Short mmCIF file of C-alpha atoms and ligand atoms in Angstrom, two decimals:
data_model
loop_
_atom_site.label_atom_id
_atom_site.label_comp_id
_atom_site.label_asym_id
_atom_site.label_seq_id
_atom_site.Cartn_x
_atom_site.Cartn_y
_atom_site.Cartn_z
CA MET T 24 -31.24 -47.91 -48.32
CA THR T 25 -29.22 -49.87 -45.86
CA SER T 26 -29.04 -53.50 -45.20
CA VAL T 27 -27.24 -55.64 -42.71
CA LYS T 28 -24.97 -58.31 -44.05
CA GLN T 29 -24.17 -61.57 -42.44
CA ILE T 30 -21.21 -63.42 -43.80
CA PHE T 31 -20.94 -67.00 -42.71
CA PHE T 32 -17.94 -69.21 -43.20
CA GLY T 33 -16.95 -72.29 -41.31
CA ARG T 34 -18.08 -71.75 -37.77
CA GLU T 35 -17.55 -68.06 -38.01
CA TYR T 36 -20.04 -65.26 -38.49
CA LEU T 37 -19.21 -61.75 -39.47
CA VAL T 38 -22.04 -59.25 -39.15
CA LEU T 39 -21.60 -55.89 -40.81
CA THR T 40 -23.81 -52.87 -40.49
CA GLY T 41 -23.48 -49.34 -41.76
CA ASP T 42 -23.20 -47.20 -44.82
CA GLU T 43 -24.05 -49.15 -47.96
CA ALA T 44 -21.17 -47.95 -50.11
CA LEU T 45 -18.75 -48.92 -47.42
CA LEU T 46 -20.29 -52.36 -46.97
CA GLY T 47 -20.13 -52.79 -50.72
CA ARG T 48 -16.38 -52.19 -50.68
CA VAL T 49 -15.89 -54.73 -47.93
CA LEU T 50 -18.12 -57.33 -49.59
CA GLU T 51 -15.90 -57.37 -52.66
CA HIS T 52 -13.38 -59.19 -50.51
CA VAL T 53 -15.62 -61.94 -49.22
CA PRO T 54 -14.06 -65.32 -49.99
CA ALA T 55 -15.91 -67.60 -52.40
CA SER T 56 -16.41 -70.22 -49.71
CA ALA T 57 -18.56 -67.86 -47.64
CA SER T 58 -22.26 -67.21 -47.84
CA VAL T 59 -23.66 -63.71 -47.60
CA SER T 60 -27.19 -62.88 -46.55
CA ASP T 61 -29.27 -59.86 -45.61
CA ILE T 62 -30.42 -60.16 -42.04
CA GLY T 63 -31.90 -56.78 -41.30
CA ASP T 64 -32.60 -53.34 -42.64
CA ALA T 65 -32.53 -49.73 -41.59
CA SER T 66 -35.17 -50.31 -38.92
CA GLY T 67 -32.80 -52.39 -36.86
CA LEU T 68 -31.11 -55.65 -36.31
CA LYS T 69 -31.96 -58.43 -33.93
CA PHE T 70 -29.31 -61.09 -33.97
CA GLU T 71 -30.28 -64.28 -32.18
CA LEU T 72 -28.27 -67.39 -31.67
CA SER T 73 -28.89 -70.57 -29.69
CA LEU T 74 -26.18 -73.09 -29.01
CA ARG T 75 -26.83 -76.64 -27.91
CA GLU T 76 -24.57 -79.11 -26.18
CA ASN T 77 -20.95 -78.74 -27.26
CA GLU T 78 -21.81 -76.36 -30.09
CA THR T 79 -19.51 -73.41 -30.57
CA ALA T 80 -19.85 -70.18 -32.46
CA SER T 81 -17.70 -67.17 -33.01
CA VAL T 82 -19.40 -63.97 -34.11
CA THR T 83 -17.69 -60.72 -34.99
CA PHE T 84 -19.80 -57.59 -35.32
CA VAL T 85 -18.54 -54.51 -37.07
CA SER T 86 -20.85 -51.53 -37.09
CA PHE T 87 -19.96 -48.37 -38.87
CA ALA T 88 -22.08 -45.31 -38.38
CA GLY T 89 -25.29 -45.21 -40.37
CA SER T 90 -28.51 -47.06 -39.95
CA PRO T 91 -29.39 -49.31 -38.31
CA ALA T 92 -27.79 -47.58 -35.39
CA LYS T 93 -29.05 -50.07 -32.88
CA VAL T 94 -28.21 -53.74 -32.69
CA ASP T 95 -29.77 -56.25 -30.30
CA VAL T 96 -27.87 -59.44 -29.74
CA ARG T 97 -29.34 -62.34 -27.85
CA VAL T 98 -27.45 -65.55 -27.28
CA SER T 99 -28.96 -68.55 -25.48
CA LEU T 100 -26.57 -71.23 -24.32
CA LEU T 101 -28.78 -74.30 -24.11
CA GLY T 102 -26.38 -77.16 -23.52
CA ALA T 103 -23.33 -77.95 -21.45
CA GLY T 104 -20.06 -77.50 -23.33
CA ALA T 105 -21.53 -74.78 -25.55
CA ARG T 106 -19.15 -71.93 -26.21
CA CYS T 107 -19.84 -68.51 -27.68
CA ASP T 108 -17.23 -65.88 -28.55
CA LEU T 109 -18.60 -62.48 -29.40
CA LYS T 110 -16.48 -59.62 -30.58
CA GLY T 111 -17.70 -56.27 -31.69
CA LEU T 112 -16.38 -53.02 -33.04
CA LEU T 113 -18.62 -49.96 -32.87
CA VAL T 114 -17.48 -47.05 -34.99
CA ALA T 115 -19.45 -43.83 -34.61
CA THR T 116 -18.65 -40.86 -36.82
CA GLY T 117 -20.32 -37.52 -37.58
CA GLU T 118 -23.37 -37.03 -35.40
CA ASN T 119 -24.21 -40.71 -35.33
CA ARG T 120 -24.91 -43.08 -32.49
CA VAL T 121 -24.00 -46.75 -32.63
CA GLU T 122 -25.69 -48.80 -29.95
CA TYR T 123 -25.43 -52.42 -28.89
CA ASP T 124 -27.42 -54.36 -26.36
CA VAL T 125 -26.17 -57.84 -25.72
CA PHE T 126 -28.02 -60.41 -23.68
CA MET T 127 -25.99 -63.51 -22.88
CA ASP T 128 -28.27 -66.10 -21.37
CA HIS T 129 -26.57 -69.07 -19.71
CA CYS T 130 -29.63 -71.33 -19.63
CA VAL T 131 -27.62 -74.31 -18.38
CA GLY T 132 -24.41 -74.83 -16.48
CA GLY T 133 -21.07 -75.75 -17.98
CA ALA T 134 -21.17 -73.33 -20.92
CA VAL T 135 -18.68 -70.61 -21.76
CA SER T 136 -19.20 -67.13 -23.14
CA ASN T 137 -16.61 -64.52 -23.92
CA GLN T 138 -17.37 -61.00 -25.11
CA LEU T 139 -15.12 -58.21 -26.23
CA PHE T 140 -16.78 -55.06 -27.54
CA LYS T 141 -14.78 -52.01 -28.49
CA GLY T 142 -16.13 -48.58 -29.32
CA MET T 143 -14.48 -45.83 -31.33
CA ALA T 144 -16.23 -42.47 -31.34
CA PHE T 145 -15.07 -39.79 -33.77
CA ASP T 146 -16.42 -36.26 -34.29
CA SER T 147 -19.62 -35.90 -32.26
CA GLY T 148 -20.28 -39.61 -32.49
CA VAL T 149 -21.66 -41.67 -29.63
CA THR T 150 -21.14 -45.33 -28.86
CA ARG T 151 -23.27 -47.16 -26.34
CA PHE T 152 -22.83 -50.68 -25.09
CA GLY T 153 -25.20 -52.45 -22.74
CA GLY T 154 -24.35 -56.01 -21.86
CA LEU T 155 -26.25 -58.32 -19.58
CA ILE T 156 -24.98 -61.70 -18.55
CA HIS T 157 -27.64 -63.87 -16.96
CA VAL T 158 -26.65 -66.94 -14.96
CA PRO T 159 -29.55 -68.61 -13.13
CA GLN T 160 -29.00 -70.49 -9.90
CA TYR T 161 -28.85 -73.92 -11.53
CA ALA T 162 -26.25 -72.92 -14.14
CA GLN T 163 -23.23 -73.98 -12.11
CA LYS T 164 -19.74 -74.19 -13.67
CA THR T 165 -20.55 -71.32 -15.98
CA GLU T 166 -17.75 -69.23 -17.39
CA ALA T 167 -18.78 -65.81 -18.62
CA TYR T 168 -16.52 -62.91 -19.49
CA GLN T 169 -17.28 -59.50 -20.86
CA ALA T 170 -15.13 -56.50 -21.66
CA ASN T 171 -16.02 -53.17 -23.20
CA HIS T 172 -13.30 -50.67 -24.08
CA ASN T 173 -13.94 -47.32 -25.65
CA LEU T 174 -11.78 -44.80 -27.40
CA LEU T 175 -12.84 -41.18 -27.74
CA LEU T 176 -11.23 -39.54 -30.74
CA SER T 177 -12.49 -36.02 -30.41
CA ARG T 178 -13.47 -33.59 -27.69
CA SER T 179 -17.17 -33.94 -28.40
CA ALA T 180 -17.27 -37.71 -28.86
CA ARG T 181 -18.94 -39.75 -26.14
CA ALA T 182 -19.15 -43.35 -25.00
CA PHE T 183 -21.62 -45.02 -22.69
CA SER T 184 -21.01 -48.39 -21.17
CA LYS T 185 -23.34 -50.40 -18.98
CA PRO T 186 -22.14 -53.89 -18.20
CA GLN T 187 -24.47 -55.91 -15.99
CA LEU T 188 -24.06 -59.25 -14.34
CA GLU T 189 -27.07 -61.12 -12.98
CA ILE T 190 -25.53 -64.13 -11.37
CA TYR T 191 -27.47 -66.42 -9.09
CA ALA T 192 -25.22 -69.49 -9.23
CA ASP T 193 -22.25 -69.64 -6.86
CA ASP T 194 -19.79 -71.93 -8.64
CA VAL T 195 -19.00 -69.73 -11.63
CA LYS T 196 -16.15 -67.80 -13.19
CA CYS T 197 -17.36 -64.44 -14.35
CA SER T 198 -15.76 -61.10 -14.98
CA HIS T 199 -16.57 -57.85 -16.63
CA GLY T 200 -14.77 -54.61 -17.20
CA ALA T 201 -15.24 -51.35 -18.99
CA THR T 202 -12.92 -48.49 -19.85
CA VAL T 203 -13.11 -45.19 -21.68
CA GLY T 204 -9.98 -43.41 -22.83
CA ARG T 205 -8.28 -41.26 -25.39
CA LEU T 206 -5.30 -41.91 -27.64
CA ASN T 207 -2.11 -42.22 -25.65
CA GLU T 208 -0.08 -39.03 -26.16
CA ASP T 209 3.22 -40.75 -25.46
CA GLU T 210 2.57 -43.27 -28.21
CA ILE T 211 1.58 -40.55 -30.66
CA PHE T 212 4.67 -38.47 -29.85
CA TYR T 213 6.91 -41.51 -30.17
CA MET T 214 5.55 -42.23 -33.64
CA ARG T 215 5.78 -38.60 -34.74
CA SER T 216 9.36 -38.36 -33.48
CA ARG T 217 10.16 -41.08 -36.03
CA GLY T 218 8.69 -39.00 -38.84
CA ILE T 219 5.24 -40.54 -38.92
CA SER T 220 2.76 -37.73 -39.58
CA GLU T 221 0.20 -36.96 -36.92
CA LYS T 222 -2.60 -38.21 -39.14
CA GLN T 223 -0.88 -41.51 -39.82
CA ALA T 224 0.06 -41.90 -36.16
CA PHE T 225 -3.64 -41.58 -35.30
CA SER T 226 -4.51 -44.13 -37.98
CA LEU T 227 -1.95 -46.61 -36.69
CA ALA T 228 -3.18 -46.16 -33.13
CA CYS T 229 -6.82 -46.61 -34.23
CA THR T 230 -5.99 -49.73 -36.21
CA ALA T 231 -4.11 -51.10 -33.24
CA PHE T 232 -7.14 -50.49 -31.05
CA ALA T 233 -9.46 -52.21 -33.52
CA ALA T 234 -7.07 -55.07 -34.22
CA GLU T 235 -8.00 -56.98 -31.09
CA VAL T 236 -11.51 -57.37 -32.48
CA LEU T 237 -10.65 -57.66 -36.17
CA VAL T 238 -8.05 -60.37 -35.58
CA SER T 239 -10.90 -62.82 -35.16
CA ILE T 240 -11.90 -62.41 -38.81
CA SER T 241 -9.88 -65.37 -39.99
CA ASP T 242 -9.94 -64.52 -43.70
CA SER T 243 -7.08 -62.07 -44.15
CA GLY T 244 -8.45 -60.40 -47.30
CA LEU T 245 -11.71 -59.62 -45.60
CA ARG T 246 -9.96 -58.51 -42.44
CA ASP T 247 -7.73 -56.15 -44.39
CA ALA T 248 -10.74 -54.69 -46.20
CA VAL T 249 -12.45 -53.87 -42.90
CA THR T 250 -9.19 -52.50 -41.47
CA ASP T 251 -8.81 -50.31 -44.54
CA GLU T 252 -12.18 -48.69 -43.95
CA ILE T 253 -11.07 -47.76 -40.45
CA LEU T 254 -7.77 -46.40 -41.73
CA HIS T 255 -9.64 -44.11 -44.06
CA LEU T 256 -11.84 -42.55 -41.44
CA ASN T 257 -10.88 -38.96 -40.97
CA LEU T 258 -10.03 -37.72 -37.56
CA MET P 18 29.43 -26.87 -40.59
CA ASN P 19 26.97 -26.07 -37.82
CA ILE P 20 24.12 -28.53 -37.40
CA LEU P 21 22.43 -27.62 -34.13
CA SER P 22 22.40 -24.23 -32.51
CA VAL P 23 20.66 -23.69 -29.18
CA LYS P 24 20.65 -20.14 -27.90
CA ASN P 25 19.52 -18.98 -24.47
CA LEU P 26 16.83 -21.64 -24.32
CA HIS P 27 14.33 -21.37 -21.51
CA ALA P 28 11.50 -23.90 -21.12
CA CYS P 29 8.79 -24.50 -18.53
CA VAL P 30 6.41 -27.18 -17.42
CA ASP P 31 3.33 -25.52 -16.03
CA ASP P 32 4.89 -22.55 -14.26
CA ARG P 33 8.13 -24.21 -13.34
CA GLU P 34 11.20 -23.23 -15.35
CA ILE P 35 13.27 -26.33 -16.09
CA LEU P 36 15.66 -25.09 -18.76
CA ARG P 37 17.16 -21.78 -17.71
CA GLY P 38 19.21 -20.44 -20.57
CA ILE P 39 20.90 -23.26 -22.47
CA ASN P 40 23.53 -22.54 -25.11
CA LEU P 41 24.84 -25.36 -27.27
CA GLU P 42 26.50 -25.48 -30.68
CA VAL P 43 26.99 -28.83 -32.40
CA ASN P 44 28.90 -29.14 -35.66
CA ALA P 45 29.05 -31.85 -38.29
CA GLY P 46 31.31 -34.75 -37.36
CA GLU P 47 31.15 -34.03 -33.63
CA VAL P 48 30.10 -36.09 -30.66
CA HIS P 49 28.89 -34.20 -27.62
CA ALA P 50 28.16 -35.77 -24.27
CA ILE P 51 25.78 -34.25 -21.76
CA MET P 52 26.10 -35.31 -18.15
CA GLY P 53 24.51 -33.98 -15.03
CA PRO P 54 22.69 -35.01 -11.88
CA ASN P 55 19.21 -36.53 -11.94
CA GLY P 56 16.56 -33.95 -12.60
CA SER P 57 18.96 -31.38 -14.06
CA GLY P 58 17.00 -31.15 -17.31
CA LYS P 59 18.82 -33.45 -19.76
CA SER P 60 15.72 -35.29 -20.95
CA THR P 61 13.77 -32.05 -21.00
CA LEU P 62 16.34 -30.52 -23.33
CA SER P 63 16.15 -33.49 -25.68
CA SER P 64 12.34 -33.48 -25.59
CA VAL P 65 12.21 -29.78 -26.39
CA ILE P 66 14.54 -30.32 -29.36
CA ALA P 67 12.40 -33.25 -30.58
CA GLY P 68 9.20 -31.22 -30.22
CA ARG P 69 7.28 -32.60 -27.30
CA ASP P 70 4.48 -30.16 -26.63
CA SER P 71 4.25 -30.60 -22.87
CA TYR P 72 7.10 -28.09 -22.56
CA ARG P 73 6.60 -24.40 -23.16
CA VAL P 74 9.54 -22.53 -24.60
CA THR P 75 9.54 -19.07 -23.08
CA GLU P 76 12.76 -17.66 -24.49
CA GLY P 77 15.59 -18.44 -26.88
CA SER P 78 15.95 -20.36 -30.13
CA VAL P 79 16.81 -23.78 -31.52
CA THR P 80 17.90 -24.16 -35.12
CA LEU P 81 18.94 -27.11 -37.26
CA TYR P 82 21.05 -26.12 -40.28
CA GLY P 83 19.81 -22.61 -39.59
CA LYS P 84 16.13 -23.56 -39.77
CA ASP P 85 13.88 -22.73 -36.85
CA LEU P 86 13.13 -26.09 -35.23
CA LEU P 87 10.73 -24.66 -32.69
CA ALA P 88 8.29 -23.76 -35.45
CA MET P 89 8.14 -27.36 -36.70
CA THR P 90 5.99 -30.34 -35.75
CA PRO P 91 7.80 -33.37 -34.30
CA GLU P 92 7.52 -35.22 -37.62
CA GLN P 93 8.96 -32.29 -39.56
CA ARG P 94 11.92 -32.20 -37.18
CA SER P 95 12.44 -35.88 -37.83
CA TRP P 96 12.35 -35.33 -41.61
CA GLU P 97 14.87 -32.51 -41.24
CA GLY P 98 17.23 -34.86 -39.44
CA VAL P 99 16.52 -34.91 -35.69
CA PHE P 100 16.40 -38.28 -33.97
CA LEU P 101 15.73 -38.81 -30.28
CA GLY P 102 16.69 -42.11 -28.68
CA PHE P 103 14.27 -42.15 -25.76
CA GLN P 104 15.37 -42.68 -22.18
CA TYR P 105 12.14 -44.63 -21.77
CA PRO P 106 11.07 -46.01 -25.17
CA VAL P 107 7.30 -46.24 -25.50
CA GLU P 108 5.41 -49.50 -25.97
CA ILE P 109 2.80 -49.42 -28.72
CA PRO P 110 0.58 -52.51 -28.42
CA GLY P 111 -1.06 -53.52 -31.67
CA VAL P 112 1.45 -51.77 -33.97
CA ASN P 113 4.23 -54.09 -35.02
CA ASN P 114 7.81 -53.03 -35.64
CA VAL P 115 7.58 -53.66 -39.38
CA ASN P 116 4.51 -51.48 -39.96
CA PHE P 117 5.86 -48.82 -37.64
CA MET P 118 9.25 -48.57 -39.33
CA ARG P 119 7.82 -48.87 -42.83
CA ALA P 120 5.54 -45.91 -42.14
CA ALA P 121 8.47 -43.94 -40.76
CA VAL P 122 10.93 -44.77 -43.53
CA ASN P 123 8.42 -44.09 -46.28
CA GLU P 124 7.47 -40.71 -44.84
CA HIS P 125 11.15 -39.79 -44.79
CA ARG P 126 11.46 -40.91 -48.39
CA LYS P 127 8.40 -38.92 -49.39
CA PHE P 128 9.98 -35.85 -47.78
CA LYS P 129 13.12 -36.42 -49.88
CA GLY P 130 11.05 -36.91 -53.03
CA LEU P 131 11.85 -40.63 -53.24
CA PRO P 132 9.30 -43.35 -54.01
CA ALA P 133 8.11 -45.65 -51.22
CA LEU P 134 10.07 -48.86 -50.79
CA SER P 135 8.45 -52.08 -51.91
CA ALA P 136 7.73 -54.67 -49.23
CA GLY P 137 10.73 -56.71 -50.37
CA GLU P 138 13.15 -53.76 -50.42
CA PHE P 139 11.94 -52.68 -47.04
CA LEU P 140 12.40 -56.08 -45.40
CA LYS P 141 15.91 -56.33 -46.84
CA LEU P 142 16.82 -52.93 -45.40
CA MET P 143 15.29 -53.86 -42.08
CA LYS P 144 17.26 -57.08 -41.89
CA GLU P 145 20.48 -55.29 -42.74
CA LYS P 146 19.94 -52.62 -40.08
CA MET P 147 18.86 -55.09 -37.41
CA ALA P 148 22.27 -56.67 -37.83
CA TYR P 149 23.88 -53.35 -36.77
CA VAL P 150 22.69 -54.01 -33.24
CA GLU P 151 22.56 -57.82 -33.46
CA MET P 152 18.82 -57.77 -33.00
CA ASP P 153 16.98 -61.03 -33.41
CA PRO P 154 14.82 -60.98 -36.58
CA SER P 155 11.85 -62.28 -34.59
CA PHE P 156 11.55 -58.80 -33.06
CA ALA P 157 10.42 -57.44 -36.41
CA SER P 158 6.93 -58.85 -36.13
CA ARG P 159 6.37 -57.97 -32.49
CA GLY P 160 4.49 -54.96 -31.21
CA VAL P 161 6.73 -51.89 -30.95
CA ASN P 162 8.70 -52.38 -27.71
CA VAL P 163 5.90 -54.51 -26.30
CA GLY P 164 7.32 -56.92 -23.77
CA PHE P 165 10.88 -55.96 -24.74
CA SER P 166 13.37 -56.02 -21.87
CA GLY P 167 15.00 -52.73 -20.92
CA GLY P 168 18.09 -53.57 -22.96
CA GLU P 169 16.10 -54.78 -25.96
CA LYS P 170 14.22 -51.48 -26.04
CA LYS P 171 17.50 -49.57 -26.18
CA ARG P 172 18.73 -51.74 -29.02
CA ASN P 173 15.49 -51.08 -30.83
CA GLU P 174 16.12 -47.33 -30.53
CA ILE P 175 19.49 -47.68 -32.25
CA PHE P 176 17.98 -49.98 -34.86
CA GLN P 177 15.44 -47.25 -35.63
CA MET P 178 18.23 -44.71 -35.82
CA ALA P 179 20.02 -46.96 -38.32
CA MET P 180 16.86 -47.14 -40.44
CA ILE P 181 16.35 -43.38 -40.46
CA GLU P 182 20.00 -42.21 -40.64
CA PRO P 183 19.45 -38.86 -38.92
CA SER P 184 21.87 -35.96 -39.14
CA LEU P 185 21.50 -35.22 -35.44
CA ALA P 186 21.01 -38.13 -33.04
CA ILE P 187 20.29 -37.37 -29.40
CA LEU P 188 20.68 -40.54 -27.38
CA ASP P 189 19.15 -40.17 -23.95
CA GLU P 190 20.73 -42.70 -21.59
CA THR P 191 20.88 -45.32 -24.29
CA ASP P 192 23.42 -47.13 -22.09
CA SER P 193 21.15 -47.54 -19.08
CA GLY P 194 19.86 -51.06 -18.70
CA LEU P 195 22.41 -52.57 -21.08
CA ASP P 196 24.60 -55.46 -20.01
CA VAL P 197 28.32 -55.17 -20.86
CA ASP P 198 28.05 -57.06 -24.14
CA ALA P 199 24.95 -55.17 -25.24
CA LEU P 200 26.68 -51.89 -24.38
CA ARG P 201 29.53 -52.74 -26.70
CA ILE P 202 27.17 -53.84 -29.48
CA VAL P 203 24.95 -50.76 -29.20
CA ALA P 204 27.95 -48.42 -29.01
CA SER P 205 29.52 -49.99 -32.09
CA GLY P 206 26.17 -49.61 -33.87
CA VAL P 207 26.21 -45.90 -33.03
CA ASN P 208 29.83 -45.52 -34.13
CA ARG P 209 29.11 -47.25 -37.39
CA LEU P 210 26.41 -44.69 -38.11
CA ARG P 211 28.76 -41.75 -37.52
CA THR P 212 29.95 -39.81 -40.55
CA LYS P 213 31.67 -36.49 -41.18
CA GLU P 214 28.27 -35.04 -42.06
CA ASN P 215 26.26 -35.98 -38.99
CA ALA P 216 26.49 -35.37 -35.26
CA THR P 217 25.64 -37.22 -32.07
CA ILE P 218 24.68 -36.04 -28.61
CA VAL P 219 24.89 -38.73 -25.95
CA ILE P 220 23.30 -38.18 -22.59
CA THR P 221 24.77 -40.45 -19.95
CA HIS P 222 25.63 -40.84 -16.30
CA TYR P 223 28.62 -43.06 -16.88
CA GLN P 224 32.15 -42.77 -18.13
CA ARG P 225 31.84 -46.36 -19.39
CA LEU P 226 29.78 -45.46 -22.49
CA LEU P 227 32.20 -42.67 -23.36
CA ASP P 228 35.04 -45.18 -23.60
CA TYR P 229 33.21 -46.58 -26.61
CA ILE P 230 31.60 -43.46 -28.04
CA VAL P 231 34.36 -40.94 -27.51
CA PRO P 232 33.05 -37.39 -27.18
CA ASP P 233 34.76 -34.26 -28.48
CA VAL P 234 33.29 -32.32 -25.62
CA ILE P 235 31.39 -33.01 -22.42
CA HIS P 236 28.83 -30.57 -21.06
CA ILE P 237 27.62 -30.54 -17.49
CA LEU P 238 23.97 -29.64 -17.15
CA TYR P 239 23.02 -28.45 -13.70
CA LYS P 240 19.66 -27.01 -12.70
CA GLY P 241 18.74 -26.22 -16.25
CA GLN P 242 22.02 -24.60 -17.29
CA ILE P 243 25.25 -25.82 -18.85
CA ILE P 244 27.71 -24.86 -16.14
CA LEU P 245 30.85 -26.42 -17.58
CA SER P 246 32.09 -27.76 -20.93
CA ASP P 247 35.40 -29.58 -21.21
CA ASP P 248 37.14 -32.44 -22.99
CA LYS P 249 36.58 -36.11 -22.36
CA SER P 250 38.76 -36.20 -19.26
CA LEU P 251 35.86 -34.56 -17.44
CA ALA P 252 33.95 -37.84 -17.38
CA LEU P 253 36.69 -39.51 -15.36
CA LYS P 254 36.70 -36.72 -12.80
CA ILE P 255 32.94 -37.00 -12.42
CA GLU P 256 33.14 -40.74 -12.02
CA GLU P 257 35.61 -40.16 -9.19
CA LYS P 258 34.35 -37.05 -7.49
CA GLY P 259 30.71 -36.56 -8.47
CA TYR P 260 29.34 -33.11 -9.29
CA ASP P 261 29.80 -31.24 -6.02
CA TRP P 262 33.26 -29.91 -6.83
CA ILE P 263 32.05 -28.27 -10.03
CA VAL P 264 29.12 -26.65 -8.31
CA ASN P 265 31.32 -25.51 -5.41
CA ASP P 266 34.07 -24.21 -7.72
CA LEU P 267 31.56 -22.08 -9.51
CA GLY P 268 30.40 -20.78 -6.15
N1 ATP N 329 6.27 -33.30 -17.89
C1 ATP N 329 6.78 -32.90 -16.71
N2 ATP N 329 5.96 -32.53 -15.70
C2 ATP N 329 6.45 -32.12 -14.52
N3 ATP N 329 7.76 -32.03 -14.25
C3 ATP N 329 8.62 -32.38 -15.20
C4 ATP N 329 8.19 -32.84 -16.48
N4 ATP N 329 9.26 -33.13 -17.22
C5 ATP N 329 10.32 -32.87 -16.46
N5 ATP N 329 9.96 -32.41 -15.24
C6 ATP N 329 10.84 -32.04 -14.14
O1 ATP N 329 11.93 -31.34 -14.67
C7 ATP N 329 13.13 -31.69 -14.05
C8 ATP N 329 14.12 -32.18 -15.09
O2 ATP N 329 13.70 -33.45 -15.55
P1 ATP N 329 14.51 -34.27 -16.66
O3 ATP N 329 13.73 -35.51 -16.93
O4 ATP N 329 14.77 -33.37 -17.80
O5 ATP N 329 15.85 -34.59 -15.87
P2 ATP N 329 17.11 -35.44 -16.33
O6 ATP N 329 18.28 -34.56 -16.25
O7 ATP N 329 16.84 -36.11 -17.61
O8 ATP N 329 17.18 -36.53 -15.14
P3 ATP N 329 17.61 -38.09 -15.15
O9 ATP N 329 19.09 -38.10 -15.08
O10 ATP N 329 17.03 -38.60 -13.88
O11 ATP N 329 17.05 -38.74 -16.37
C9 ATP N 329 12.79 -32.72 -13.00
O12 ATP N 329 12.68 -32.09 -11.76
C10 ATP N 329 11.46 -33.24 -13.46
O13 ATP N 329 10.68 -33.67 -12.38
MG1 MG N 330 16.58 -38.07 -18.18
#
């Protein structure tokens, strides 16, 4: 029995998927001012968002292993001045896959989108990110950015990344980038040389990696609760 | 009392032997300086003592208070009292100095059977120790070494040393990159941390540092071996004449 939670506060969305017990622990920290709703179940999640002229939205996705393993995100920017910031953290553990497909549709010119998705694959976990940015010919003055960085935390972990740009307009600012790497041995040795145990050094490095995404959860209690779950993952 | 004992230490990277039979005895209360040309193996020796696993020890032993260091993990060596001030301190984006040092200090306390410090106690200690090296408090909340200038990184090393209070500090070119004022400040920080019970090894290329941190003995490391050990006057001779004369004298 899994459900997908959407927490909405101010202009900010936080979408959580994964193991129910874990989500339960995080939800205890949701501030009173926020609203929580179920927006999907084990069969999957389709998250759709349309922004009109000058509307802005900031959405942070955090997906821990467990069903639904696949998330489809579709954002339509329908008016000039619209701005969408998407951040996502994919955490795959055990034998699980966590997959995201993001479609960013710049239906008009003069809108801005910014995506940062980070994957962490433990054990034999797999993360997959597919991101398509679509900018038709008439959508001039578009700004669209996308980055996908992945951290492999065991020998058998894997990450797949497929960023795609379909850009037909010529007066645009667009960029995309993808990386896959492992924990930096120099950093780990530096921490251990100060007496930080190997396990804790890994935890600190993992939290640091995730922080760039989690920093956009503005409520600190909620952010700490999500961070805690990552700290307690076993390497 | 003997703190560090290195006997006939040989170490390799891949198949290349970099340390070729090092012998070194360091006692409580002493300051040793290690000098030697670039590439002679000074940083390798300090890395092997601190437990970096990219080096393979093929022969010899290293003990701290008689305990076999080579059998320990890097963190265990730190708990037992080894501290390495890195020649090139590592930047750790996303981990701030406070969280980093709190983790380190509390692990040391756990090892000694002491309770973890509260947030308040910790910040007080941190403030006090930052003053040892006149470090600006704003550095506390920044990522570990991230965006620090060369000199600021070196100060941060000595700040960390002050937090941990090791019994054996190995300072690898802590003077490089420091301006004259910073050199004096960092050196006085190191001197302030010296006691009759601990020991310091400073690795340096320059006599200048040794005016401030006065060594009991200077060792010359050359091609992976200590080829000469003498008193502090040796540094002056090296400043004047380089290393050739030693190598030539030894034939
Ligand atoms: N990880 C490594 N891989 C390959 N070679 C290495 C490695 N570490 C050290 N070496 C080599 O071992 C030799 C000794 O290096 P080391 O850094 O110990 O010298 P050093 O005496 O500290 O020099 P410097 O005064 O320039 O700091 C050098 O030739 C160096 O290239
Ligand atoms: Mg060196």
